[in-house]
């Protein structure tokens, strides 16, 4: 996990107003492979193990099956298509991939300099550490400050709360992309205050004002 990402994470127990303090036990080239993220408000501690941050609010049990699946080498065309939909042409930028799209994290990170890609899915806990991007899991929300991310890609199989959270964390004039979109995706994004730009072939593109 890059130290820049650690600085932007918030407490899943206390809410997005409460940032976390990093204790890095093992680092290399500004990336933390072992450490703890602590909340100064509730004193909870979120572990970083092999670069994977577990940002689930307590009680934390075994990680359940996610949507990203086993480690794969994504096709470059998929990553390029996703980046084009996000509308990000240069850094600095932080991009979040939730659920199945998290499998494209490494491919997306390779396309642009000065961007931080964060994948969020329980399956990523079994993936080997890759210094080109960041891996976390979180519940019940997205552990970032509001209006700070340049783009979010969300799996349409997830529940409505994640759509609302995606709308909260994106910066002004930024986009939320839904893949595997269900018919309810457009309505949920609009109710969260976003404007629909495109809706076709199971993908929805929405933007913040």
Tab-separated table of C-alpha atoms in Angstrom:
chain	number	residue	atom	x	y	z
A	1	UNK	CA	0.000	0.000	0.000
A	2	UNK	CA	1.424	3.361	-1.039
A	3	UNK	CA	1.839	5.847	1.808
A	4	UNK	CA	-0.191	8.415	-0.166
A	5	UNK	CA	-3.182	6.070	-0.075
A	6	UNK	CA	-2.700	5.351	3.624
A	7	UNK	CA	-2.895	9.098	4.290
A	8	UNK	CA	-6.291	9.327	2.573
A	9	UNK	CA	-8.013	6.414	4.286
A	10	UNK	CA	-10.700	6.891	6.927
A	11	UNK	CA	-12.125	4.847	9.783
A	12	UNK	CA	-14.859	2.426	8.731
A	13	UNK	CA	-16.186	2.396	12.280
A	14	UNK	CA	-16.313	6.152	12.978
A	15	UNK	CA	-17.096	7.388	9.467
A	16	UNK	CA	-15.464	9.402	6.675
A	17	UNK	CA	-14.705	12.420	8.878
A	18	UNK	CA	-12.112	10.475	10.850
A	19	UNK	CA	-8.736	9.833	9.241
A	20	UNK	CA	-6.288	7.108	10.191
A	21	UNK	CA	-2.688	7.177	11.391
A	22	UNK	CA	-0.211	4.824	9.754
A	23	UNK	CA	2.326	2.763	11.659
A	24	UNK	CA	4.534	1.233	9.007
A	25	UNK	CA	6.441	-1.846	10.152
A	26	UNK	CA	7.917	-2.723	6.765
A	27	UNK	CA	8.238	-0.379	3.786
A	28	UNK	CA	10.052	-0.177	0.470
A	29	UNK	CA	9.967	2.706	-2.004
A	30	UNK	CA	7.121	4.422	-0.098
A	31	UNK	CA	4.984	1.282	-0.099
A	32	UNK	CA	3.902	-0.424	3.105
A	33	UNK	CA	3.911	-4.221	3.089
A	34	UNK	CA	3.300	-4.671	6.833
A	35	UNK	CA	1.783	-2.227	9.276
A	36	UNK	CA	-1.296	-0.905	11.045
A	37	UNK	CA	-3.738	1.937	10.391
A	38	UNK	CA	-5.036	3.290	13.690
A	39	UNK	CA	-8.021	5.518	14.431
A	40	UNK	CA	-7.268	8.218	17.039
A	41	UNK	CA	-10.990	8.491	17.791
A	42	UNK	CA	-12.147	4.911	18.491
A	43	UNK	CA	-8.645	3.397	18.861
A	44	UNK	CA	-9.454	0.606	16.436
A	45	UNK	CA	-6.555	-0.813	14.410
A	46	UNK	CA	-6.753	-1.958	10.794
A	47	UNK	CA	-4.004	-4.365	9.695
A	48	UNK	CA	-1.903	-4.186	6.541
A	49	UNK	CA	-0.579	-7.651	5.688
A	50	UNK	CA	1.460	-8.291	2.541
A	51	UNK	CA	0.343	-4.869	1.329
A	52	UNK	CA	-3.370	-5.707	1.714
A	53	UNK	CA	-5.342	-3.380	3.978
A	54	UNK	CA	-8.296	-4.797	5.926
A	55	UNK	CA	-10.515	-1.767	6.530
A	56	UNK	CA	-13.578	-3.664	7.742
A	57	UNK	CA	-15.269	-2.292	10.818
A	58	UNK	CA	-15.308	-4.733	13.749
A	59	UNK	CA	-16.183	-7.435	14.425
A	60	UNK	CA	-13.914	-8.866	11.723
A	61	UNK	CA	-14.412	-12.500	10.861
A	62	UNK	CA	-13.010	-14.578	8.044
A	63	UNK	CA	-12.959	-12.840	4.683
A	64	UNK	CA	-15.937	-13.915	2.619
A	65	UNK	CA	-15.774	-14.685	-1.093
A	66	UNK	CA	-15.522	-11.528	-3.185
A	67	UNK	CA	-16.149	-10.735	-6.855
A	68	UNK	CA	-12.629	-10.232	-8.236
A	69	UNK	CA	-11.821	-13.946	-8.365
A	70	UNK	CA	-8.378	-15.482	-8.663
A	71	UNK	CA	-5.371	-13.476	-9.889
A	72	UNK	CA	-5.499	-12.879	-13.637
A	73	UNK	CA	-3.475	-10.974	-16.189
A	74	UNK	CA	-5.976	-8.453	-17.595
A	75	UNK	CA	-6.117	-7.773	-21.307
A	76	UNK	CA	-4.680	-4.354	-22.103
A	77	UNK	CA	-7.751	-3.527	-24.179
A	78	UNK	CA	-10.012	-3.908	-21.143
A	79	UNK	CA	-7.905	-1.534	-19.067
A	80	UNK	CA	-7.646	1.004	-21.891
A	81	UNK	CA	-11.415	0.936	-22.411
A	82	UNK	CA	-12.022	1.490	-18.709
A	83	UNK	CA	-9.589	4.399	-18.533
A	84	UNK	CA	-11.285	6.031	-21.524
A	85	UNK	CA	-14.676	5.761	-19.810
A	86	UNK	CA	-13.233	7.348	-16.674
A	87	UNK	CA	-12.009	10.293	-18.740
A	88	UNK	CA	-8.685	10.494	-16.908
A	89	UNK	CA	-5.846	11.437	-19.269
A	90	UNK	CA	-3.107	12.383	-16.817
A	91	UNK	CA	-2.159	12.293	-13.153
A	92	UNK	CA	-2.165	12.984	-10.357
A	93	UNK	CA	-5.261	10.905	-9.769
A	94	UNK	CA	-6.591	8.235	-7.431
A	95	UNK	CA	-8.937	5.661	-8.966
A	96	UNK	CA	-10.973	3.062	-7.064
A	97	UNK	CA	-12.166	-0.275	-8.479
A	98	UNK	CA	-14.809	-2.100	-6.414
A	99	UNK	CA	-15.755	-5.756	-6.809
A	100	UNK	CA	-15.101	-7.550	-10.090
A	101	UNK	CA	-13.401	-4.539	-11.770
A	102	UNK	CA	-10.673	-4.705	-9.105
A	103	UNK	CA	-9.135	-7.517	-11.155
A	104	UNK	CA	-8.076	-4.832	-13.667
A	105	UNK	CA	-6.076	-2.877	-11.093
A	106	UNK	CA	-2.594	-3.748	-12.313
A	107	UNK	CA	-3.515	-3.202	-15.947
A	108	UNK	CA	-5.017	0.204	-15.244
A	109	UNK	CA	-2.043	1.303	-13.144
A	110	UNK	CA	0.328	0.539	-16.029
A	111	UNK	CA	-1.371	2.951	-18.424
A	112	UNK	CA	-0.605	6.312	-16.796
A	113	UNK	CA	2.169	7.817	-14.723
A	114	UNK	CA	1.423	9.514	-11.413
A	115	UNK	CA	-1.842	7.712	-10.679
A	116	UNK	CA	-2.772	5.545	-7.729
A	117	UNK	CA	-5.112	2.646	-8.421
A	118	UNK	CA	-6.924	1.039	-5.487
A	119	UNK	CA	-8.731	-2.286	-5.802
A	120	UNK	CA	-11.348	-3.043	-3.149
A	121	UNK	CA	-12.544	-6.634	-2.863
A	122	UNK	CA	-12.162	-9.492	-0.391
A	123	UNK	CA	-10.581	-11.762	-3.011
A	124	UNK	CA	-7.585	-9.432	-3.298
A	125	UNK	CA	-6.400	-10.655	0.096
A	126	UNK	CA	-5.157	-13.830	-1.587
A	127	UNK	CA	-3.381	-12.011	-4.424
A	128	UNK	CA	0.371	-11.559	-4.159
A	129	UNK	CA	1.722	-8.108	-3.416
A	130	UNK	CA	2.197	-5.942	-6.515
A	131	UNK	CA	3.850	-2.550	-5.961
A	132	UNK	CA	2.140	-0.983	-8.975
A	133	UNK	CA	-1.264	-0.692	-7.255
A	134	UNK	CA	-3.087	-0.938	-3.916
A	135	UNK	CA	-5.389	-3.639	-2.473
A	136	UNK	CA	-7.942	-3.227	0.314
A	137	UNK	CA	-11.233	-4.583	1.612
A	138	UNK	CA	-13.757	-2.478	3.501
A	139	UNK	CA	-17.171	-2.569	5.164
A	140	UNK	CA	-19.684	-0.970	5.613
A	141	UNK	CA	-18.547	1.858	3.309
A	142	UNK	CA	-15.716	3.220	1.190
A	143	UNK	CA	-12.889	4.304	3.547
A	144	UNK	CA	-11.943	7.561	1.816
A	145	UNK	CA	-12.640	11.199	2.575
A	146	UNK	CA	-15.511	12.721	0.593
A	147	UNK	CA	-14.895	14.330	-2.820
A	148	UNK	CA	-11.311	13.075	-3.156
A	149	UNK	CA	-11.208	10.439	-5.929
A	150	UNK	CA	-10.944	11.143	-9.660
A	151	UNK	CA	-12.978	8.079	-10.566
A	152	UNK	CA	-14.725	4.987	-9.223
A	153	UNK	CA	-15.571	1.779	-11.088
A	154	UNK	CA	-18.186	-0.305	-9.304
A	155	UNK	CA	-19.566	-3.781	-9.884
A	156	UNK	CA	-23.290	-3.584	-10.644
A	157	UNK	CA	-23.903	-6.745	-8.635
A	158	UNK	CA	-23.250	-4.831	-5.414
A	159	UNK	CA	-25.968	-3.290	-3.265
A	160	UNK	CA	-27.259	0.276	-3.372
A	161	UNK	CA	-25.145	1.490	-0.440
A	162	UNK	CA	-21.988	1.148	-2.551
A	163	UNK	CA	-23.449	3.328	-5.303
A	164	UNK	CA	-24.218	6.019	-2.723
A	165	UNK	CA	-20.712	5.723	-1.330
A	166	UNK	CA	-19.181	5.978	-4.815
A	167	UNK	CA	-21.078	9.227	-5.391
A	168	UNK	CA	-19.817	10.558	-2.057
A	169	UNK	CA	-16.115	9.958	-2.624
A	170	UNK	CA	-15.677	11.240	-6.186
A	171	UNK	CA	-14.369	14.750	-6.735
A	172	UNK	CA	-16.348	17.370	-8.689
A	173	UNK	CA	-16.513	16.724	-12.447
A	174	UNK	CA	-15.425	13.109	-11.959
A	175	UNK	CA	-17.051	9.861	-13.009
A	176	UNK	CA	-18.553	6.682	-11.630
A	177	UNK	CA	-18.565	3.707	-14.006
A	178	UNK	CA	-20.848	0.729	-13.390
A	179	UNK	CA	-20.015	-2.587	-15.063
A	180	UNK	CA	-22.362	-5.576	-15.031
A	181	UNK	CA	-25.033	-2.922	-14.582
A	182	UNK	CA	-28.513	-4.002	-13.511
A	183	UNK	CA	-31.616	-2.012	-14.566
A	184	UNK	CA	-31.585	-0.279	-11.170
A	185	UNK	CA	-28.086	1.195	-11.637
A	186	UNK	CA	-29.217	4.351	-13.440
A	187	UNK	CA	-31.884	5.122	-10.845
A	188	UNK	CA	-29.497	4.570	-7.931
A	189	UNK	CA	-26.852	6.862	-9.428
A	190	UNK	CA	-29.370	9.608	-10.157
A	191	UNK	CA	-30.787	9.361	-6.643
A	192	UNK	CA	-27.214	9.790	-5.371
A	193	UNK	CA	-26.971	13.104	-7.238
A	194	UNK	CA	-25.073	12.036	-10.352
A	195	UNK	CA	-25.861	12.786	-13.999
A	196	UNK	CA	-26.037	9.887	-16.454
A	197	UNK	CA	-23.755	10.283	-19.478
A	198	UNK	CA	-24.190	6.860	-21.081
A	199	UNK	CA	-26.061	3.606	-20.484
A	200	UNK	CA	-25.436	0.743	-22.895
A	201	UNK	CA	-24.111	-2.807	-23.126
A	202	UNK	CA	-24.249	-3.347	-19.377
A	203	UNK	CA	-22.170	-0.275	-18.575
A	204	UNK	CA	-23.338	3.009	-17.102
A	205	UNK	CA	-21.259	6.190	-17.001
A	206	UNK	CA	-22.268	8.913	-14.546
A	207	UNK	CA	-20.626	12.197	-13.596
A	208	UNK	CA	-20.644	14.544	-10.639
A	209	UNK	CA	-21.355	18.246	-11.051
